[in-house]
Short mmCIF file of C-alpha atoms in Angstrom, two decimals:
data_model
loop_
_atom_site.label_atom_id
_atom_site.label_comp_id
_atom_site.label_asym_id
_atom_site.label_seq_id
_atom_site.Cartn_x
_atom_site.Cartn_y
_atom_site.Cartn_z
CA MET J 1 32.56 48.79 -37.89
CA CYS J 2 29.54 48.97 -35.37
CA SER J 3 26.54 47.05 -36.51
CA LYS J 4 23.52 46.44 -34.43
CA GLY J 5 25.70 47.28 -31.37
CA THR J 6 28.46 45.18 -32.21
CA CYS J 7 32.05 46.00 -33.34
CA THR J 8 33.02 44.20 -36.25
CA GLY J 9 36.18 44.66 -38.71
CA VAL J 10 39.04 43.15 -40.06
CA LYS J 11 41.84 41.44 -37.91
CA LYS J 12 44.70 43.60 -38.32
CA SER J 13 48.21 41.82 -38.78
CA CYS J 14 50.93 42.47 -36.68
CA ASP J 15 53.24 40.64 -38.34
CA ASP J 16 56.16 43.10 -38.97
CA GLY J 17 58.35 40.47 -41.42
CA ASN J 18 60.67 40.26 -38.95
CA PRO J 19 61.75 36.37 -37.40
CA CYS J 20 63.69 37.66 -34.40
CA THR J 21 60.18 39.53 -33.16
CA LYS J 22 57.12 37.97 -31.54
CA ASP J 23 54.15 39.72 -33.30
CA SER J 24 51.33 40.50 -31.03
CA CYS J 25 48.29 42.82 -30.67
CA PHE J 26 46.76 44.53 -27.99
CA LYS J 27 43.31 46.55 -27.58
CA VAL J 28 44.98 49.43 -25.93
CA ILE J 29 48.19 49.87 -27.95
CA GLY J 30 47.89 48.14 -30.93
CA CYS J 31 50.70 46.40 -32.60
CA PHE J 32 53.60 45.22 -30.31
CA ASN J 33 57.04 43.51 -32.01
CA SER J 34 59.06 42.14 -29.10
CA PRO J 35 62.37 40.62 -29.29
CA THR J 36 63.01 36.88 -29.29
CA GLU J 37 66.74 36.75 -28.11
CA GLY J 38 68.52 33.18 -29.03
CA ALA J 39 65.71 32.03 -31.57
CA SER J 40 67.09 30.46 -34.60
CA CYS J 41 67.24 32.56 -37.59
CA ASP J 42 68.56 32.95 -41.12
CA ASP J 43 70.67 35.91 -41.90
CA GLY J 44 70.72 35.52 -45.54
CA ASN J 45 74.60 35.51 -45.51
CA ALA J 46 75.99 32.05 -46.74
CA CYS J 47 79.25 32.79 -45.16
CA THR J 48 77.85 32.70 -41.42
CA LYS J 49 76.78 29.69 -39.37
CA ALA J 50 74.67 29.10 -36.19
CA ASP J 51 72.34 32.33 -37.23
CA ALA J 52 70.71 33.23 -34.22
CA CYS J 53 68.48 36.36 -32.82
CA VAL J 54 70.14 38.87 -31.08
CA ALA J 55 69.34 42.12 -28.74
CA GLY J 56 67.24 44.31 -30.79
CA GLY J 57 65.67 41.84 -33.04
CA THR J 58 68.52 41.49 -35.67
CA CYS J 59 69.41 37.65 -36.59
CA LYS J 60 73.32 37.43 -36.65
CA GLY J 61 75.56 34.44 -37.43
CA SER J 62 79.54 33.44 -36.44
CA LEU J 63 81.57 33.59 -39.50
CA LEU J 64 82.04 30.55 -41.16
CA SER J 65 85.82 29.04 -41.95
CA CYS J 66 86.39 28.20 -45.42
CA ASP J 67 89.97 27.16 -44.69
CA ASP J 68 90.70 23.60 -46.36
CA GLY J 69 94.12 23.33 -44.99
CA ASN J 70 94.91 23.26 -48.77
CA ALA J 71 97.95 25.19 -49.63
CA CYS J 72 97.11 24.53 -53.31
CA THR J 73 93.61 26.58 -53.12
CA LYS J 74 92.68 30.08 -52.14
CA ASP J 75 89.76 29.82 -49.88
CA SER J 76 87.21 32.64 -50.08
CA CYS J 77 83.61 32.93 -49.05
CA ASP J 78 80.70 34.56 -51.17
CA PRO J 79 77.67 35.81 -49.18
CA LYS J 80 75.01 34.53 -51.63
CA LYS J 81 77.46 30.95 -52.85
CA GLY J 82 78.99 30.22 -49.40
CA CYS J 83 82.46 28.99 -49.50
CA VAL J 84 84.60 28.81 -52.60
CA LYS J 85 87.89 27.44 -53.61
CA GLU J 86 90.15 28.82 -56.20
CA ALA J 87 93.11 26.48 -57.67
CA LEU J 88 96.18 28.03 -57.75
CA THR J 89 99.17 27.12 -59.45
CA ALA J 90 102.16 27.30 -57.36
CA PRO J 91 105.10 26.12 -55.65
CA CYS J 92 103.98 23.34 -53.02
CA THR J 93 105.56 20.59 -51.01
CA ASP J 94 103.76 17.13 -51.27
CA GLY J 95 105.20 16.03 -47.89
CA ASP J 96 108.15 13.82 -49.22
CA ALA J 97 111.44 14.63 -48.86
CA CYS J 98 112.77 12.60 -51.34
CA THR J 99 110.97 14.56 -54.53
CA LYS J 100 111.68 18.21 -55.55
CA GLY J 101 109.91 20.80 -57.82
CA ASP J 102 106.72 19.71 -56.41
CA VAL J 103 103.67 22.37 -57.86
CA CYS J 104 99.83 23.08 -57.58
CA VAL J 105 98.01 21.65 -60.24
CA GLN J 106 94.01 21.78 -60.27
CA GLY J 107 93.96 22.09 -56.48
CA ALA J 108 95.99 19.26 -55.69
CA CYS J 109 100.15 19.20 -55.11
CA LYS J 110 101.49 17.11 -58.02
CA THR J 111 104.78 15.30 -57.15
CA GLY J 112 107.95 16.72 -58.63
CA ALA J 113 111.36 14.71 -59.91
CA VAL J 114 112.82 12.36 -57.58
CA VAL J 115 116.12 13.50 -55.73
CA LYS J 116 118.99 11.80 -56.70
CA CYS J 117 120.89 10.64 -53.52
CA ASP J 118 123.92 8.94 -55.41
CA ASP J 119 127.02 10.03 -53.22
CA ASN J 120 128.60 8.38 -56.29
CA ASN J 121 130.36 5.53 -54.33
CA PRO J 122 129.76 2.21 -55.24
CA CYS J 123 130.61 1.03 -51.77
CA THR J 124 127.63 2.52 -50.14
CA ASP J 125 123.82 1.62 -50.58
CA ASP J 126 122.20 4.94 -51.33
CA SER J 127 118.48 5.88 -50.79
CA CYS J 128 116.43 8.24 -49.57
CA ASP J 129 114.59 9.09 -46.41
CA LYS J 130 110.87 10.38 -47.30
CA VAL J 131 110.96 12.18 -44.07
CA LYS J 132 114.83 13.52 -43.77
CA GLY J 133 115.79 13.67 -47.21
#
């Protein structure tokens, strides 16, 4: 709009809502949204980490590992919640060769029964080695 020889108006917003673009306005071409590769962003997926802008103006992250190394949990990832651990009920090993029948209870390995090492020889000292059995 021109008034008294001066053009006035409302400044146009060139914000495209994409955190991976630099938004600019030029008199000749109008809005220009250039990619900002390497800039930090959030892809909205709780199963990714180190999210960054990549070519084409998109946000991507590397997959998050949810493996806790615990045989008594089933580990998975929910894009909205992140890592999810489900307690399993299954046989496991507590690392003690002197026990048997170990089982997962509420996400932890519960020690089973003690292995009997009695060889029925009264002349020997019966014991169990936690590593060898």
